Amino acid sequence: MSQRQVLQGVMSLLRPLLLDVVPTIQQTAALALGRLANYNDDLAEAVVKGDILPQLVYSLAEQNRFYKKAAAFVLRAVGKHSPQLAQAIVDCGALDTLVICLEDFDPGVKEAAAWALGYIARHNAELSQAVVDAGAVPLLVLCIQEPEVALKRIAASALSDISKHSPELAQTVVDAGAIAHLAQMILNPDAKLKRQILSALSQIAKHSVDLAEMVVEAEIFPVVLTCLKDKDEYVKKNASTLIREIAKHTPELSQLIVNAGGVAAVIDCIGSCKGNIRLPGIMMLGYVAAHSENLAMAVIISKGVPQLSLCLSEEPEDHIKAAAAWALGQIGRHTPEHARAVAVTNTLPVLLSLYMSTESSEDLQVKSKKAIKSILQKCTYLPALEPFLYDAPPNILKHVVGQFSKVLPHDSKARRLFVTSGGLKKVQEIKAEPGSLLQEYINSINNCYPEEIVRYYSPGYSETLLQRVDSYQPLAN
Amino acid sequence: MIGTFSYAKFLKFLYSVPEAERGWEKSGVNGKLTAPLDWLYGLVRLPGRRIVTPVVNQMREAMATLARLQARSKAVGQQYYFRNSVVDVFRKKENDAAVKIQNWFRGCRVRAYIRHLHRAAIIVQKWWRSYLSRQHYQLVVKLAYYTMKMNLYNEMAVRIQRRWRGYKIRKYCFDYFYLKEYLRAVTETNDAIRDALEEFAEMKEREEKKAALEREEKKRDYQARKMHYLLSTKQIPGIYNSPFRKDPDPWELRLQKAKPLTHQRPRVKQKHSISLTSWLACTSNRSFPRSEILPPINRKQCQGPFRDIAEVLEQRYKPLEPTLREAEPINELKEAREDLRRQEWIRNVNDNMFLPFSSYHKNEKYVPSMHSSSKYGPNSYGCQRFRDENPKKWICPKDFQTVLPSFDLFSKYGKLYSKAGQIV
């Protein structure tokens, strides 16, 4: 017999024990069922099919707290695997009893009930709505105010799971007055609690501008910035997620964050972590810089660009590199000063190599190409552009040559430097179709120089000179 | 020539006659004599006028002449015709010449006239054109003046606008200095935040270190308390106080300071009972001791209307005696049914209802009676009027529960604390 069959046989044996006279047996049977269902979703399905749930729900209303905890544990274990199982739990009327359990005196029972509700609400918006309709949200907000830390954690996690699906659900949570309590608890020293609090606040703030403003009005800044210095990695990640969700809506909110010194804190946070933890911070910098050029300048003076280029070069994963490339593109695309600030840190060759490399994912290639294009269109810093002449593909070369043709006519020192560094030679070697934009740019560059130099550097000049030598008749005197 | 007739003399004679007597002027073509003979005829036609004698003499002369002339009239006629025909040739030529001369002269006259007209027309046109041009010129001058003024105004307006736009952009739309200030302020805030966060991180580290140290201390303290027996005595130096050492080990000092551990008292576990009296379980044990406490011996009765202390204590620590209403659930029938169902659920191997064998052949379809199968439905009397359950109309998903008030009158008879109504 396979292991699964054995375990399912166990299920049918445990079922009658749930109604045993001795309460300890009942509790232990429930606990066993819960642990089995927790392990595997087939077993959870077996629990549902075996008609155990109505029994559990019935006795959940009646029995003592140990049984309630065990029964809520079973419900949680069944509900966490898939939306269908969670729906089965909702269909047998468990939500009302769980909500009644939330009003119990014992904090353990409340914790188990809140945990079960959180796992049910996690899957999709309909289940969340069912949980909200059962009246769970005000009770969860009351649970958050309880002194026990574990209960606070679970209640915060449940609120986070409820509010993450849609703006209406988040609004329901906000209407119950959750934000003030959540904001107070940011200062709590417990790391896991802070994780959940920050996650809940970010799920609320991500939906719309109004919700983000309400979160900001709860005076989380600058307290949230201390969370960015926490030892726990996930606290840092959730804190930067929260700041990102607030910053992405409007320029005013980003301005608020910049004025509170959030950008510097996020940059330091990026510097101190590695891997996926950095990702929300990188995206936050990109969102702030995308809104307006003043904000992008604020990011630049907070020393964000060296940090981002460091991320770009040393991170192994493609999606983080793509995010860093996108953020750099957003910073550099506004004005020549911004493009110069990005170009000075030598990020452009890195971006080019990422674009050209065949190993990068498509997303990374697309993002680095966009970043290069947007920065190049504003870049007037010629020393950074010169390497591009040598190894850029034609579609980027066009932009580079275009930039040169814009800058060279006005700057004589740049012209001299262009010639001495071999750029003019390279430009002559570029083959372009006559009449295309590239050819026009090349012509305008050639017009900045006297004809002899242009001819000197054009390819094949030595051959033409030698031909002239061959065909020259010396004057007979 | 015909003779000595002189036509001129004749005419002179004729016109010497006074006006009043010139009757012949009324006759002939245009009142003028056309031929010498006509005079005669005219004269002859004079109607009964009396001619004056001097005139008659002259007339006689004339009549003689006339007779003479008539004699030569034929020859005159012929000569006349001859001379006319000879003259005729010249006449045409002379006529032509005369016509030509007149022609040319008329032409000259007309040309002179036309020339005159031309000059006049030129003068008129000259004046008129000069008048028109002067008007036009005035218009042109006005226009040029106006254009010049407008150009000047535009120029001045452009200057003002240039200044104003520069000022507006620099002050309100993009204030460069404000931007610089703002960026400087942002840098300062950033530095301040960075410092504050550094401080915060340092503080947290220090706290953690302190907490770790304290934990270590506690652990060592506990260990020292456990190892208290390793302390050195006067006779035997302990492990940590070897005589070969200069100083005793720090553990030695710790052991000296530590208090030895005592045995752990076994904790008494509370028995959990799940009877109805378990509502007391949530309260602390100390407040409601269940055991009967005897009153202290030699206790003086308090002065005053106080009851016996034993009674009071008994009343205070009396266990809960719920009424029947609370003791048994009101829906015990329903619960008993549920209980039975649960029992069967435990016991039964198969959940399906066990049908008797006799019903195997009873596979006929049920034919409802006419009363219940009519299309008008069953009679609503007795079904829909008296206490029928219609869950669709309920406002709340739960049904009412029948609650009978219990008749509490005699359940507490003789057991009440108060002495009201008792015969003393």
Coordinates of N, CA, C and O in Angstrom, one line a residue, chain B residues 205-296:
Chain B
E205 N 22.6 48.1 18.5 CA 23.7 47.2 18.7 C 24.2 47.2 20.1 O 24.4 46.1 20.7
R206 N 24.3 48.3 20.7 CA 24.7 48.4 22.1 C 23.7 47.7 23.0 O 24.1 46.9 23.9
E207 N 22.4 47.9 22.7 CA 21.4 47.3 23.5 C 21.5 45.8 23.4 O 21.4 45.1 24.4
E208 N 21.7 45.4 22.1 CA 21.8 43.9 21.9 C 22.9 43.3 22.7 O 22.9 42.3 23.3
K209 N 24.1 44.1 22.6 CA 25.3 43.6 23.2 C 25.0 43.5 24.7 O 25.4 42.5 25.4
K210 N 24.4 44.5 25.2 CA 24.1 44.6 26.7 C 23.2 43.4 27.0 O 23.4 42.7 28.0
A211 N 22.2 43.2 26.2 CA 21.2 42.1 26.5 C 22.0 40.8 26.5 O 21.8 39.9 27.3
A212 N 22.9 40.6 25.5 CA 23.6 39.4 25.3 C 24.5 39.2 26.6 O 24.6 38.1 27.1
L213 N 25.1 40.3 27.0 CA 26.0 40.2 28.2 C 25.2 39.8 29.4 O 25.6 39.0 30.2
E214 N 24.0 40.4 29.5 CA 23.2 40.1 30.7 C 22.8 38.6 30.7 O 22.8 38.0 31.7
R215 N 22.5 38.2 29.5 CA 22.1 36.7 29.4 C 23.2 35.9 29.8 O 23.1 34.9 30.5
E216 N 24.4 36.2 29.3 CA 25.6 35.5 29.6 C 25.8 35.5 31.1 O 26.1 34.4 31.8
E217 N 25.7 36.7 31.7 CA 25.9 36.8 33.2 C 24.9 35.9 33.9 O 25.3 35.2 34.8
K218 N 23.6 35.9 33.4 CA 22.6 35.1 34.1 C 23.0 33.7 34.0 O 22.8 32.9 35.0
K219 N 23.4 33.3 32.8 CA 23.8 31.9 32.6 C 24.9 31.5 33.5 O 24.9 30.4 34.2
R220 N 25.9 32.3 33.6 CA 27.1 32.0 34.4 C 26.7 32.0 35.9 O 27.1 31.1 36.7
D221 N 25.8 32.9 36.2 CA 25.3 32.9 37.6 C 24.6 31.6 38.0 O 24.8 31.0 39.0
Y222 N 23.7 31.2 37.0 CA 23.0 30.0 37.3 C 24.0 28.8 37.4 O 23.8 27.9 38.3
Q223 N 25.0 28.8 36.5 CA 25.9 27.7 36.6 C 26.7 27.7 37.9 O 26.9 26.7 38.5
A224 N 27.0 29.0 38.3 CA 27.8 29.1 39.6 C 26.9 28.5 40.7 O 27.3 27.8 41.6
R225 N 25.6 28.9 40.7 CA 24.7 28.4 41.7 C 24.6 26.9 41.7 O 24.5 26.2 42.7
K226 N 24.6 26.3 40.5 CA 24.5 24.9 40.4 C 25.8 24.2 40.9 O 25.8 23.1 41.5
M227 N 27.0 24.9 40.6 CA 28.2 24.2 40.9 C 28.8 24.7 42.3 O 30.0 24.8 42.5
H228 N 27.8 25.1 43.1 CA 28.3 25.7 44.4 C 29.2 24.8 45.2 O 30.0 25.2 46.0
Y229 N 29.0 23.5 45.0 CA 29.7 22.5 45.8 C 31.2 22.5 45.5 O 32.0 21.9 46.2
L230 N 31.6 23.2 44.4 CA 33.0 23.2 44.0 C 33.8 24.3 44.7 O 34.9 24.5 44.5
L231 N 33.1 25.0 45.6 CA 33.7 26.0 46.3 C 34.8 25.5 47.2 O 34.7 24.4 47.8
S232 N 35.9 26.2 47.4 CA 37.0 25.7 48.2 C 36.7 26.0 49.7 O 36.2 27.0 50.0
T233 N 37.1 25.0 50.5 CA 36.9 25.1 51.9 C 38.3 25.5 52.5 O 39.3 25.5 51.8
K234 N 38.3 25.6 53.9 CA 39.6 25.9 54.5 C 40.5 24.7 54.3 O 41.7 24.9 54.1
Q235 N 40.0 23.5 54.4 CA 40.9 22.4 54.3 C 41.3 22.1 52.9 O 42.4 21.9 52.5
I236 N 40.3 22.0 52.1 CA 40.5 21.5 50.7 C 40.3 22.7 49.7 O 39.3 23.3 49.7
P237 N 41.4 23.0 49.0 CA 41.2 24.1 48.0 C 40.4 23.6 46.8 O 40.6 22.4 46.4
G238 N 39.4 24.3 46.4 CA 38.6 23.9 45.3 C 39.4 23.9 43.9 O 40.6 24.1 43.9
I239 N 38.6 23.5 42.9 CA 39.3 23.4 41.6 C 39.8 24.7 41.1 O 40.9 24.8 40.6
Y240 N 39.1 25.7 41.4 CA 39.4 27.0 40.8 C 40.4 27.7 41.7 O 40.7 28.9 41.5
N241 N 40.8 27.1 42.8 CA 41.7 27.8 43.7 C 42.9 27.1 43.9 O 43.4 26.8 45.1
S242 N 43.5 26.7 42.9 CA 44.7 25.8 43.0 C 45.8 26.6 43.7 O 46.0 27.8 43.5
P243 N 46.6 26.0 44.6 CA 47.7 26.6 45.3 C 48.8 27.1 44.5 O 49.6 28.0 44.8
F244 N 48.9 26.5 43.2 CA 50.0 26.9 42.4 C 49.7 28.2 41.6 O 50.6 28.7 40.9
R245 N 48.5 28.6 41.7 CA 48.2 29.8 41.0 C 48.5 31.0 41.9 O 48.4 31.0 43.1
K246 N 48.7 32.1 41.2 CA 48.9 33.4 42.0 C 47.6 33.9 42.5 O 47.5 34.2 43.7
D247 N 46.6 34.0 41.6 CA 45.3 34.5 42.0 C 44.3 33.4 41.8 O 44.5 32.6 40.9
P248 N 43.3 33.4 42.6 CA 42.2 32.4 42.4 C 41.5 32.8 41.1 O 41.5 33.9 40.6
D249 N 41.0 31.7 40.4 CA 40.2 31.9 39.2 C 39.0 32.8 39.5 O 38.4 32.7 40.6
P250 N 38.6 33.5 38.5 CA 37.4 34.3 38.7 C 36.2 33.5 39.1 O 35.2 33.9 39.8
W251 N 36.2 32.3 38.6 CA 35.0 31.4 39.0 C 34.9 31.2 40.5 O 33.8 31.0 41.0
E252 N 36.1 31.2 41.1 CA 36.1 31.0 42.5 C 35.3 32.1 43.2 O 34.5 31.9 44.1
L253 N 35.6 33.3 42.8 CA 34.9 34.5 43.4 C 33.4 34.4 43.1 O 32.5 34.6 43.9
R254 N 33.1 33.9 41.9 CA 31.7 33.8 41.5 C 31.0 32.8 42.4 O 29.9 32.9 42.9
L255 N 31.7 31.7 42.6 CA 31.1 30.6 43.5 C 30.9 31.1 44.9 O 30.0 30.8 45.6
Q256 N 31.8 32.0 45.3 CA 31.7 32.5 46.7 C 30.4 33.4 46.8 O 29.7 33.3 47.8
K257 N 30.2 34.1 45.7 CA 29.0 35.0 45.8 C 27.7 34.3 45.6 O 26.7 34.8 46.0
A258 N 27.8 33.1 44.9 CA 26.5 32.5 44.5 C 25.8 31.9 45.7 O 26.4 31.3 46.6
K259 N 24.5 31.9 45.6 CA 23.6 31.3 46.6 C 23.3 29.9 46.1 O 22.9 29.8 45.0
P260 N 23.4 28.9 46.9 CA 23.1 27.6 46.4 C 21.6 27.4 46.0 O 20.7 28.1 46.6
L261 N 21.3 26.6 45.0 CA 20.0 26.4 44.6 C 19.3 25.5 45.6 O 19.8 24.6 46.2
T262 N 18.0 25.7 45.7 CA 17.2 24.9 46.5 C 16.4 23.9 45.6 O 16.3 24.1 44.4
H263 N 15.9 22.9 46.2 CA 15.1 21.9 45.5 C 13.8 22.5 44.9 O 13.2 23.4 45.6
Q264 N 13.4 22.1 43.8 CA 12.2 22.7 43.2 C 11.0 22.0 43.9 O 11.0 20.8 44.0
R265 N 10.1 22.8 44.3 CA 8.8 22.3 44.8 C 8.0 21.8 43.7 O 7.8 22.5 42.7
P266 N 7.4 20.6 43.9 CA 6.6 20.1 42.7 C 5.3 20.9 42.6 O 4.7 21.1 43.6
R267 N 5.0 21.3 41.5 CA 3.9 22.1 41.3 C 2.6 21.2 41.2 O 2.6 20.2 40.5
V268 N 1.6 21.7 41.9 CA 0.4 20.9 41.9 C -0.4 21.3 40.7 O -0.6 22.5 40.4
K269 N -0.8 20.3 39.9 CA -1.6 20.6 38.7 C -3.1 20.7 39.1 O -3.6 19.9 39.8
Q270 N -3.7 21.7 38.5 CA -5.2 21.8 38.7 C -5.9 20.8 37.9 O -5.6 20.7 36.7
K271 N -6.9 20.2 38.5 CA -7.7 19.3 37.7 C -8.7 20.1 36.9 O -9.4 20.9 37.5
H272 N -8.8 19.8 35.6 CA -9.8 20.5 34.8 C -11.1 19.7 34.8 O -11.1 18.6 34.4
S273 N -12.1 20.4 35.2 CA -13.4 19.7 35.1 C -14.3 20.5 34.1 O -14.2 21.7 34.0
I274 N -15.1 19.8 33.3 CA -15.8 20.5 32.2 C -17.3 20.5 32.5 O -18.1 20.6 31.7
S275 N -17.6 20.5 33.8 CA -19.0 20.6 34.2 C -19.5 22.0 34.0 O -18.7 22.9 33.7
L276 N -20.7 22.2 34.4 CA -21.3 23.5 34.2 C -20.6 24.5 35.2 O -20.7 25.7 34.9
T277 N -20.1 24.0 36.2 CA -19.4 24.9 37.1 C -18.1 25.4 36.6 O -17.3 26.0 37.3
S278 N -17.7 25.0 35.4 CA -16.4 25.4 34.9 C -16.3 26.9 34.6 O -15.3 27.4 34.2
W279 N -17.4 27.6 34.7 CA -17.3 29.0 34.5 C -16.4 29.6 35.6 O -15.9 30.7 35.4
L280 N -16.3 28.9 36.6 CA -15.4 29.4 37.7 C -13.9 29.3 37.3 O -13.1 29.8 38.0
A281 N -13.7 28.4 36.3 CA -12.3 28.1 36.0 C -11.5 29.3 35.5 O -10.3 29.4 35.7
C282 N -12.2 30.3 34.9 CA -11.5 31.4 34.4 C -11.0 32.4 35.5 O -10.2 33.2 35.3
T283 N -11.7 32.3 36.6 CA -11.3 33.1 37.7 C -10.2 32.5 38.5 O -9.9 31.3 38.5
S284 N -9.5 33.3 39.3 CA -8.4 32.7 40.0 C -8.8 31.9 41.2 O -9.9 32.1 41.8
N285 N -8.0 30.9 41.5 CA -8.4 29.9 42.5 C -8.4 30.6 43.9 O -9.1 30.2 44.8
R286 N -7.6 31.6 44.0 CA -7.4 32.2 45.3 C -8.7 32.9 45.8 O -8.9 33.0 46.9
S287 N -9.4 33.4 44.8 CA -10.5 34.3 45.2 C -11.7 33.4 45.7 O -12.4 33.8 46.6
F288 N -11.9 32.3 45.1 CA -13.0 31.4 45.5 C -12.5 30.1 45.9 O -12.6 29.1 45.1
P289 N -12.1 29.9 47.1 CA -11.7 28.6 47.5 C -12.9 27.7 47.7 O -13.9 28.1 48.2
R290 N -12.8 26.5 47.1 CA -14.0 25.6 47.1 C -14.2 24.9 48.4 O -15.3 24.5 48.8
S291 N -13.0 24.6 49.1 CA -13.2 23.8 50.3 C -13.9 24.6 51.4 O -13.8 25.8 51.4
E292 N -14.5 23.9 52.2 CA -15.2 24.6 53.3 C -14.2 25.0 54.3 O -13.4 24.2 54.9
I293 N -14.2 26.3 54.6 CA -13.3 26.8 55.6 C -14.1 26.9 56.9 O -15.2 27.5 57.0
L294 N -13.5 26.3 57.9 CA -14.2 26.3 59.2 C -13.9 27.7 59.9 O -12.9 28.3 59.7
P295 N -14.8 28.2 60.6 CA -14.6 29.5 61.2 C -13.6 29.3 62.4 O -13.5 28.2 62.9
P296 N -12.9 30.3 62.7 CA -11.9 30.2 63.7 C -12.5 30.0 65.1 O -13.6 30.5 65.4

